Short mmCIF file of C-alpha atoms and ligand atoms in Angstrom, two decimals:
data_model
loop_
_atom_site.label_atom_id
_atom_site.label_comp_id
_atom_site.label_asym_id
_atom_site.label_seq_id
_atom_site.Cartn_x
_atom_site.Cartn_y
_atom_site.Cartn_z
CA MET A 1 7.72 10.25 -19.28
CA GLU A 2 6.59 11.06 -22.79
CA LYS A 3 2.85 10.81 -23.36
CA LYS A 4 3.42 7.95 -25.84
CA ALA A 5 5.56 5.96 -23.41
CA ARG A 6 4.63 2.32 -22.85
CA ILE A 7 3.82 2.06 -19.14
CA TYR A 8 3.23 -1.24 -17.37
CA VAL A 9 1.22 -0.99 -14.14
CA ALA A 10 1.63 -4.28 -12.29
CA GLY A 11 -1.31 -4.87 -9.96
CA HIS A 12 -3.78 -2.60 -11.78
CA ARG A 13 -6.83 -4.21 -10.18
CA GLY A 14 -5.66 -3.50 -6.64
CA MET A 15 -6.25 -0.31 -4.68
CA VAL A 16 -2.79 1.12 -5.44
CA GLY A 17 -2.45 -0.02 -9.05
CA SER A 18 -5.95 1.18 -9.97
CA ALA A 19 -5.19 4.58 -8.43
CA ILE A 20 -1.98 4.79 -10.51
CA VAL A 21 -3.90 3.91 -13.69
CA ARG A 22 -6.48 6.65 -12.87
CA LYS A 23 -3.66 9.14 -12.37
CA LEU A 24 -1.94 8.17 -15.65
CA HIS A 25 -5.21 8.50 -17.58
CA ALA A 26 -5.82 11.90 -15.98
CA GLU A 27 -2.34 12.98 -17.12
CA GLY A 28 -3.11 11.92 -20.69
CA TYR A 29 -1.17 8.64 -20.94
CA GLU A 30 -2.78 6.09 -23.25
CA ASN A 31 -0.21 3.34 -23.69
CA ILE A 32 -0.89 1.72 -20.35
CA ILE A 33 -0.20 -2.00 -20.26
CA THR A 34 -2.04 -4.20 -17.77
CA ARG A 35 -2.61 -7.90 -17.17
CA THR A 36 -4.98 -9.58 -14.74
CA SER A 37 -3.56 -12.35 -12.56
CA SER A 38 -5.37 -14.96 -14.64
CA GLN A 39 -3.76 -13.57 -17.82
CA LEU A 40 -0.29 -13.39 -16.26
CA ASP A 41 0.79 -15.12 -13.06
CA LEU A 42 3.53 -12.82 -11.81
CA ARG A 43 4.96 -15.66 -9.71
CA ASN A 44 5.81 -17.52 -12.92
CA GLN A 45 9.33 -16.53 -14.00
CA ALA A 46 9.04 -17.76 -17.61
CA ALA A 47 5.63 -16.12 -18.11
CA VAL A 48 6.87 -12.78 -16.79
CA ALA A 49 10.01 -12.97 -18.94
CA SER A 50 8.01 -13.55 -22.14
CA PHE A 51 5.50 -10.85 -21.23
CA PHE A 52 8.32 -8.29 -20.89
CA ALA A 53 10.02 -9.52 -24.06
CA GLU A 54 6.76 -9.12 -26.03
CA GLU A 55 5.41 -5.90 -24.53
CA LYS A 56 8.74 -4.09 -23.97
CA PRO A 57 7.44 -1.50 -21.50
CA ASP A 58 9.46 1.73 -21.09
CA PHE A 59 8.27 2.40 -17.54
CA VAL A 60 7.06 0.07 -14.79
CA PHE A 61 5.02 0.83 -11.66
CA LEU A 62 5.46 -2.27 -9.47
CA ALA A 63 2.26 -2.18 -7.42
CA ALA A 64 1.50 -5.92 -7.56
CA ALA A 65 1.81 -7.75 -4.26
CA LYS A 66 0.07 -10.11 -1.91
CA VAL A 67 -1.19 -7.69 0.75
CA GLY A 68 -3.51 -7.65 3.72
CA GLY A 69 -4.08 -6.48 7.25
CA ILE A 70 -2.54 -7.64 10.48
CA MET A 71 -4.35 -11.01 10.62
CA ALA A 72 -3.75 -11.97 6.98
CA ASN A 73 -0.06 -11.12 7.36
CA ASN A 74 0.18 -13.20 10.51
CA ILE A 75 -1.73 -16.26 9.23
CA TYR A 76 -0.53 -16.54 5.61
CA ARG A 77 3.11 -16.04 6.50
CA ALA A 78 4.44 -18.41 3.82
CA GLU A 79 2.48 -16.80 0.95
CA PHE A 80 3.28 -13.27 2.08
CA LEU A 81 6.98 -14.12 1.85
CA TYR A 82 7.05 -16.52 -1.11
CA ASP A 83 4.56 -14.81 -3.45
CA ASN A 84 5.99 -11.36 -2.86
CA LEU A 85 9.59 -12.50 -3.37
CA LEU A 86 8.63 -14.15 -6.66
CA ILE A 87 6.53 -11.24 -7.96
CA GLU A 88 9.16 -8.58 -7.31
CA SER A 89 12.15 -10.71 -8.37
CA ASN A 90 10.52 -11.73 -11.65
CA ILE A 91 9.45 -8.19 -12.56
CA ILE A 92 12.68 -6.46 -11.53
CA HIS A 93 14.88 -9.02 -13.29
CA SER A 94 12.79 -8.93 -16.48
CA ALA A 95 12.80 -5.12 -16.39
CA TYR A 96 16.61 -5.27 -16.33
CA GLU A 97 16.79 -7.88 -19.11
CA THR A 98 14.51 -5.95 -21.45
CA GLY A 99 16.08 -2.54 -20.80
CA VAL A 100 13.18 -0.81 -19.01
CA THR A 101 13.98 2.93 -18.77
CA LYS A 102 12.71 3.33 -15.21
CA LEU A 103 10.93 1.23 -12.60
CA LEU A 104 9.23 2.27 -9.35
CA PHE A 105 8.99 -0.40 -6.65
CA LEU A 106 6.44 0.05 -3.87
CA GLY A 107 7.23 -1.20 -0.38
CA SER A 108 5.58 -0.53 2.96
CA SER A 109 6.18 1.23 6.28
CA CYS A 110 6.38 -2.19 7.97
CA ILE A 111 9.98 -2.53 6.69
CA TYR A 112 11.11 -0.45 9.69
CA PRO A 113 12.13 -1.99 13.02
CA LYS A 114 9.28 -2.35 15.51
CA MET A 115 10.97 -0.11 18.06
CA ALA A 116 12.58 2.40 15.67
CA PRO A 117 12.54 6.06 16.78
CA GLN A 118 9.54 8.04 15.48
CA PRO A 119 9.04 9.53 12.99
CA LEU A 120 10.62 6.86 10.81
CA LYS A 121 13.51 8.16 8.77
CA GLU A 122 14.62 6.27 5.67
CA GLU A 123 18.02 5.59 7.28
CA TYR A 124 16.44 3.45 10.07
CA LEU A 125 16.06 0.50 7.67
CA LEU A 126 17.75 -2.64 9.07
CA SER A 127 18.61 -1.00 12.40
CA GLY A 128 16.60 -3.44 14.60
CA PHE A 129 14.11 -6.31 14.88
CA LEU A 130 10.88 -6.28 12.86
CA GLU A 131 7.28 -6.49 14.12
CA PRO A 132 6.60 -10.28 14.31
CA THR A 133 3.04 -10.19 12.85
CA ASN A 134 4.29 -8.91 9.50
CA GLU A 135 7.92 -10.01 9.43
CA PRO A 136 7.55 -12.20 6.28
CA TYR A 137 5.93 -9.37 4.31
CA ALA A 138 8.51 -6.88 5.58
CA ILE A 139 11.41 -9.17 4.62
CA ALA A 140 9.97 -9.50 1.10
CA LYS A 141 9.59 -5.72 0.80
CA ILE A 142 13.12 -5.11 2.11
CA THR A 143 14.34 -7.57 -0.53
CA GLY A 144 12.54 -5.52 -3.19
CA ILE A 145 14.40 -2.38 -2.08
CA LYS A 146 17.69 -4.27 -2.14
CA LEU A 147 16.96 -5.69 -5.61
CA CYS A 148 16.42 -2.18 -6.96
CA GLU A 149 19.64 -0.99 -5.30
CA ALA A 150 21.61 -4.00 -6.58
CA TYR A 151 20.43 -3.75 -10.21
CA ARG A 152 21.20 -0.02 -10.06
CA SER A 153 24.71 -0.43 -8.69
CA GLN A 154 25.69 -3.47 -10.77
CA TYR A 155 23.90 -2.71 -14.05
CA GLY A 156 23.07 1.01 -13.87
CA CYS A 157 19.29 0.44 -13.97
CA ASN A 158 17.16 3.44 -12.95
CA PHE A 159 15.07 1.47 -10.45
CA ILE A 160 13.69 3.52 -7.55
CA SER A 161 11.71 2.55 -4.45
CA ALA A 162 9.05 4.27 -2.39
CA MET A 163 7.65 3.25 1.01
CA PRO A 164 4.00 4.20 1.50
CA THR A 165 2.39 4.39 4.92
CA ASN A 166 -0.98 2.62 5.61
CA LEU A 167 -3.27 3.27 2.64
CA TYR A 168 -7.02 3.42 2.02
CA GLY A 169 -9.35 4.32 -0.85
CA PRO A 170 -11.40 2.86 -3.73
CA ASN A 171 -10.95 -0.86 -4.56
CA ASP A 172 -9.77 -1.67 -1.05
CA ASN A 173 -10.29 -5.14 0.43
CA TYR A 174 -13.38 -5.30 2.65
CA ASP A 175 -13.04 -8.93 3.73
CA LEU A 176 -13.14 -8.72 7.52
CA GLN A 177 -10.46 -11.35 8.14
CA GLY A 178 -7.99 -10.17 5.50
CA SER A 179 -8.49 -6.42 5.34
CA HIS A 180 -6.72 -3.46 6.93
CA VAL A 181 -8.30 -1.55 9.77
CA LEU A 182 -9.93 1.32 7.88
CA PRO A 183 -12.02 -0.68 5.39
CA ALA A 184 -12.83 -3.19 8.17
CA LEU A 185 -14.21 -0.42 10.37
CA ILE A 186 -16.24 1.14 7.55
CA ARG A 187 -17.89 -2.20 6.84
CA LYS A 188 -18.42 -3.15 10.48
CA PHE A 189 -19.98 0.19 11.48
CA HIS A 190 -22.10 0.30 8.32
CA GLU A 191 -23.48 -3.20 8.83
CA ALA A 192 -24.06 -2.55 12.55
CA LYS A 193 -26.01 0.60 11.68
CA ILE A 194 -28.15 -1.15 9.07
CA ASN A 195 -28.81 -4.11 11.37
CA ASP A 196 -29.42 -2.02 14.49
CA GLN A 197 -26.65 -3.74 16.43
CA PRO A 198 -25.84 -2.30 19.87
CA SER A 199 -22.04 -2.60 19.51
CA VAL A 200 -19.14 -3.25 17.14
CA GLU A 201 -16.04 -5.34 17.84
CA VAL A 202 -12.76 -3.50 17.30
CA TRP A 203 -9.45 -5.34 17.56
CA GLY A 204 -6.67 -4.78 20.06
CA THR A 205 -6.43 -2.08 22.72
CA GLY A 206 -7.03 0.95 20.49
CA SER A 207 -3.75 2.51 21.60
CA PRO A 208 -1.53 1.78 18.54
CA LYS A 209 -1.02 4.79 16.31
CA ARG A 210 -1.26 4.67 12.53
CA GLU A 211 -0.82 7.13 9.69
CA PHE A 212 -3.27 6.93 6.76
CA LEU A 213 -2.77 8.13 3.19
CA HIS A 214 -5.47 8.15 0.50
CA ALA A 215 -4.58 5.94 -2.49
CA ASP A 216 -5.08 8.87 -4.91
CA ASP A 217 -2.47 10.86 -3.00
CA LEU A 218 -0.14 7.87 -3.16
CA ALA A 219 -0.66 7.61 -6.94
CA ASP A 220 0.09 11.30 -7.27
CA ALA A 221 3.32 10.87 -5.28
CA CYS A 222 4.34 7.83 -7.38
CA PHE A 223 3.82 9.82 -10.58
CA TYR A 224 5.82 12.69 -9.09
CA LEU A 225 8.72 10.38 -8.21
CA MET A 226 8.62 8.74 -11.65
CA GLU A 227 8.92 12.20 -13.18
CA HIS A 228 11.47 13.76 -10.83
CA TYR A 229 13.40 11.25 -8.72
CA ASN A 230 16.36 9.17 -9.87
CA ASP A 231 18.35 8.26 -6.76
CA GLU A 232 19.23 4.99 -5.07
CA LEU A 233 17.80 5.97 -1.65
CA PHE A 234 14.17 4.96 -1.24
CA VAL A 235 11.61 7.61 -0.25
CA ASN A 236 8.88 7.52 2.42
CA ILE A 237 5.38 8.50 1.28
CA GLY A 238 2.88 9.59 3.91
CA THR A 239 1.15 12.52 5.54
CA GLY A 240 3.47 12.87 8.55
CA GLU A 241 0.42 12.77 10.87
CA ASP A 242 -1.04 9.85 12.80
CA VAL A 243 -4.00 8.96 15.03
CA THR A 244 -4.67 6.22 17.57
CA ILE A 245 -6.86 3.32 16.44
CA ARG A 246 -9.38 4.54 19.04
CA GLU A 247 -9.46 7.99 17.40
CA LEU A 248 -9.78 6.38 13.98
CA ALA A 249 -12.66 4.20 15.17
CA GLU A 250 -14.48 7.27 16.52
CA MET A 251 -14.00 9.10 13.20
CA VAL A 252 -15.33 6.18 11.15
CA LYS A 253 -18.22 5.68 13.57
CA GLU A 254 -19.19 9.35 13.21
CA THR A 255 -18.87 9.31 9.41
CA VAL A 256 -21.03 6.21 9.08
CA GLY A 257 -23.52 7.47 11.67
CA PHE A 258 -23.43 4.42 13.95
CA GLU A 259 -24.66 5.26 17.43
CA GLY A 260 -23.78 2.16 19.45
CA GLU A 261 -20.74 1.16 21.50
CA LEU A 262 -17.21 -0.04 20.70
CA ARG A 263 -16.13 -3.42 22.10
CA TRP A 264 -12.33 -3.80 22.26
CA ASN A 265 -11.20 -7.38 21.63
CA THR A 266 -7.76 -7.55 23.21
CA ASP A 267 -7.31 -11.18 22.11
CA LYS A 268 -6.51 -9.72 18.69
CA PRO A 269 -3.00 -8.33 18.15
CA ASP A 270 -2.13 -4.63 18.30
CA GLY A 271 0.88 -4.97 16.02
CA THR A 272 3.50 -2.22 15.93
CA PRO A 273 2.82 0.44 18.58
CA ARG A 274 3.48 3.26 16.13
CA LYS A 275 4.76 3.74 12.57
CA LEU A 276 4.75 7.40 11.68
CA MET A 277 6.66 8.26 8.53
CA ASP A 278 9.23 11.03 8.41
CA VAL A 279 8.21 12.66 5.13
CA SER A 280 10.72 15.49 5.16
CA ARG A 281 12.62 14.16 2.12
CA LEU A 282 9.44 14.04 0.04
CA HIS A 283 8.33 17.47 1.28
CA ALA A 284 11.78 18.89 0.45
CA MET A 285 11.30 17.62 -3.13
CA GLY A 286 8.08 19.63 -3.33
CA TRP A 287 5.36 16.99 -2.86
CA LYS A 288 2.69 17.00 -0.13
CA HIS A 289 -0.60 15.08 0.27
CA THR A 290 -3.90 16.89 -0.34
CA THR A 291 -6.58 14.63 1.20
CA GLU A 292 -6.98 15.01 4.98
CA LEU A 293 -8.10 11.93 6.91
CA ARG A 294 -11.65 13.03 7.77
CA GLU A 295 -12.39 14.00 4.19
CA GLY A 296 -10.75 10.80 2.94
CA ILE A 297 -12.90 8.64 5.24
CA GLU A 298 -16.03 10.42 4.01
CA ARG A 299 -15.04 9.85 0.35
CA THR A 300 -14.19 6.23 1.05
CA TYR A 301 -17.51 5.62 2.79
CA GLN A 302 -19.35 7.08 -0.21
CA ASP A 303 -17.31 4.82 -2.51
CA PHE A 304 -18.16 1.83 -0.26
CA LEU A 305 -21.89 2.66 -0.46
CA ALA A 306 -21.71 2.96 -4.25
CA ASN A 307 -19.82 -0.32 -4.69
CA GLU A 308 -20.98 -2.40 -1.74
CA VAL A 309 -22.22 -5.16 -4.04
CA LEU A 310 -18.75 -5.50 -5.56
CA TYR A 311 -16.81 -5.09 -2.32
CA VAL A 312 -18.89 -7.39 -0.11
CA GLU A 313 -19.64 -10.70 -1.75
O1 LIG B 26 -4.56 -2.08 9.40
P1 LIG B 26 -4.05 -3.23 10.18
O2 LIG B 26 -4.63 -4.56 9.90
O3 LIG B 26 -2.50 -3.34 9.95
O4 LIG B 26 -4.27 -2.93 11.74
P2 LIG B 26 -1.11 -2.87 10.60
C1 LIG B 26 -3.95 -1.71 12.35
C2 LIG B 26 -4.40 -1.69 13.79
O5 LIG B 26 -5.84 -1.64 13.81
C3 LIG B 26 -3.99 -2.88 14.63
C4 LIG B 26 -6.33 -2.58 14.75
O6 LIG B 26 -3.64 -2.44 15.93
C5 LIG B 26 -5.30 -3.70 14.70
O7 LIG B 26 -5.38 -4.53 15.85
N1 LIG B 26 -7.70 -2.97 14.38
C6 LIG B 26 -8.82 -2.70 15.10
C7 LIG B 26 -8.08 -3.69 13.29
N2 LIG B 26 -9.90 -3.25 14.53
C8 LIG B 26 -9.48 -3.87 13.40
C9 LIG B 26 -10.17 -4.62 12.39
O8 LIG B 26 -11.38 -4.84 12.43
N3 LIG B 26 -9.39 -5.07 11.36
C10 LIG B 26 -8.04 -4.85 11.30
N4 LIG B 26 -7.35 -5.31 10.23
N5 LIG B 26 -7.37 -4.17 12.26
C11 LIG B 26 -0.31 -4.06 8.44
C12 LIG B 26 0.80 -5.03 8.13
O9 LIG B 26 -0.12 -3.75 9.76
O10 LIG B 26 -0.23 -2.86 7.72
C13 LIG B 26 1.18 -5.06 6.73
O11 LIG B 26 0.42 -6.29 8.66
C14 LIG B 26 1.25 -3.71 6.06
O12 LIG B 26 2.39 -5.71 6.62
C15 LIG B 26 0.05 -2.88 6.38
O13 LIG B 26 2.41 -3.04 6.42
C16 LIG B 26 0.14 -1.46 5.85
O14 LIG B 26 -0.90 -1.42 10.37
O15 LIG B 26 -0.97 -3.31 12.01
#
């Protein structure tokens, strides 16, 4: 990408999009195009088409999506499917119509079958049944991959896809019903510490395993792929290492300095037992993450403390 290139980051206010914008600024890019959701409703086909026709971006990072943790995915099943299908279809089609040079679509590790062998290789896509709690979101993300493949094979568009593992970092969602596990635990342990509570509720059994990647590492990988990768096959992005939810809870508890007990609420779902990414393709290309989980949790807790007023309304 030339430094003068016009780059549209869709979803720039979210955790992933804001990390991509930080990365682009750090690399010296200045022509970064953004729109808030009130300025441009990405579910509106006509609005997206005229935005692309007017702005004519050269490159697109498609980081806009309706996202959330296990409960949000399970409750708002219609929106997770409908909104995400509209957002990605409108952007990908408009990118084709206006001759975008290259587009990167971001999916999720939940596209893989619930019982797929571990670690998850890219070729396991569509080899089995999905995890029920996030099936609508996964179907939307699989559709995004297939849209990129279809526009590439039919029209020769350079549209690539990447599948990040579970993410965390600045600008995460700290709403306890809608958030992912890591921000939820930071907030719960912090509030329990401040309020001298004897225990904190943690969902499920604690036995599921998850892999966590810092959003800044993800942004770095996205930039790397935009610069170096031009193939149809999508690429996993992760660390290649996972921990149990119990281990994660202990790490967050220690970082925050909460000294009480954990209460496991097994009425809440566990979700997929494990989703560890096989990152050998990405490693073979020469990219590896730099933030280890403990350090990342520490940084994220500091960010939470600095922005608590914004994050917790
Ligand atoms: O991060 P999380 O919501 O999403 O939950 P998934 C991960 C695990 O942490 C589950 C447990 O086993 C939860 O039961 N957990 C424990 C908690 N305490 C909590 C808590 O206080 N809040 C939350 N949220 N979880 C999502 C998918 O799955 O991951 C999405 O639903 C997407 O589609 C995303 O793929 C990355 O890893 O289970």
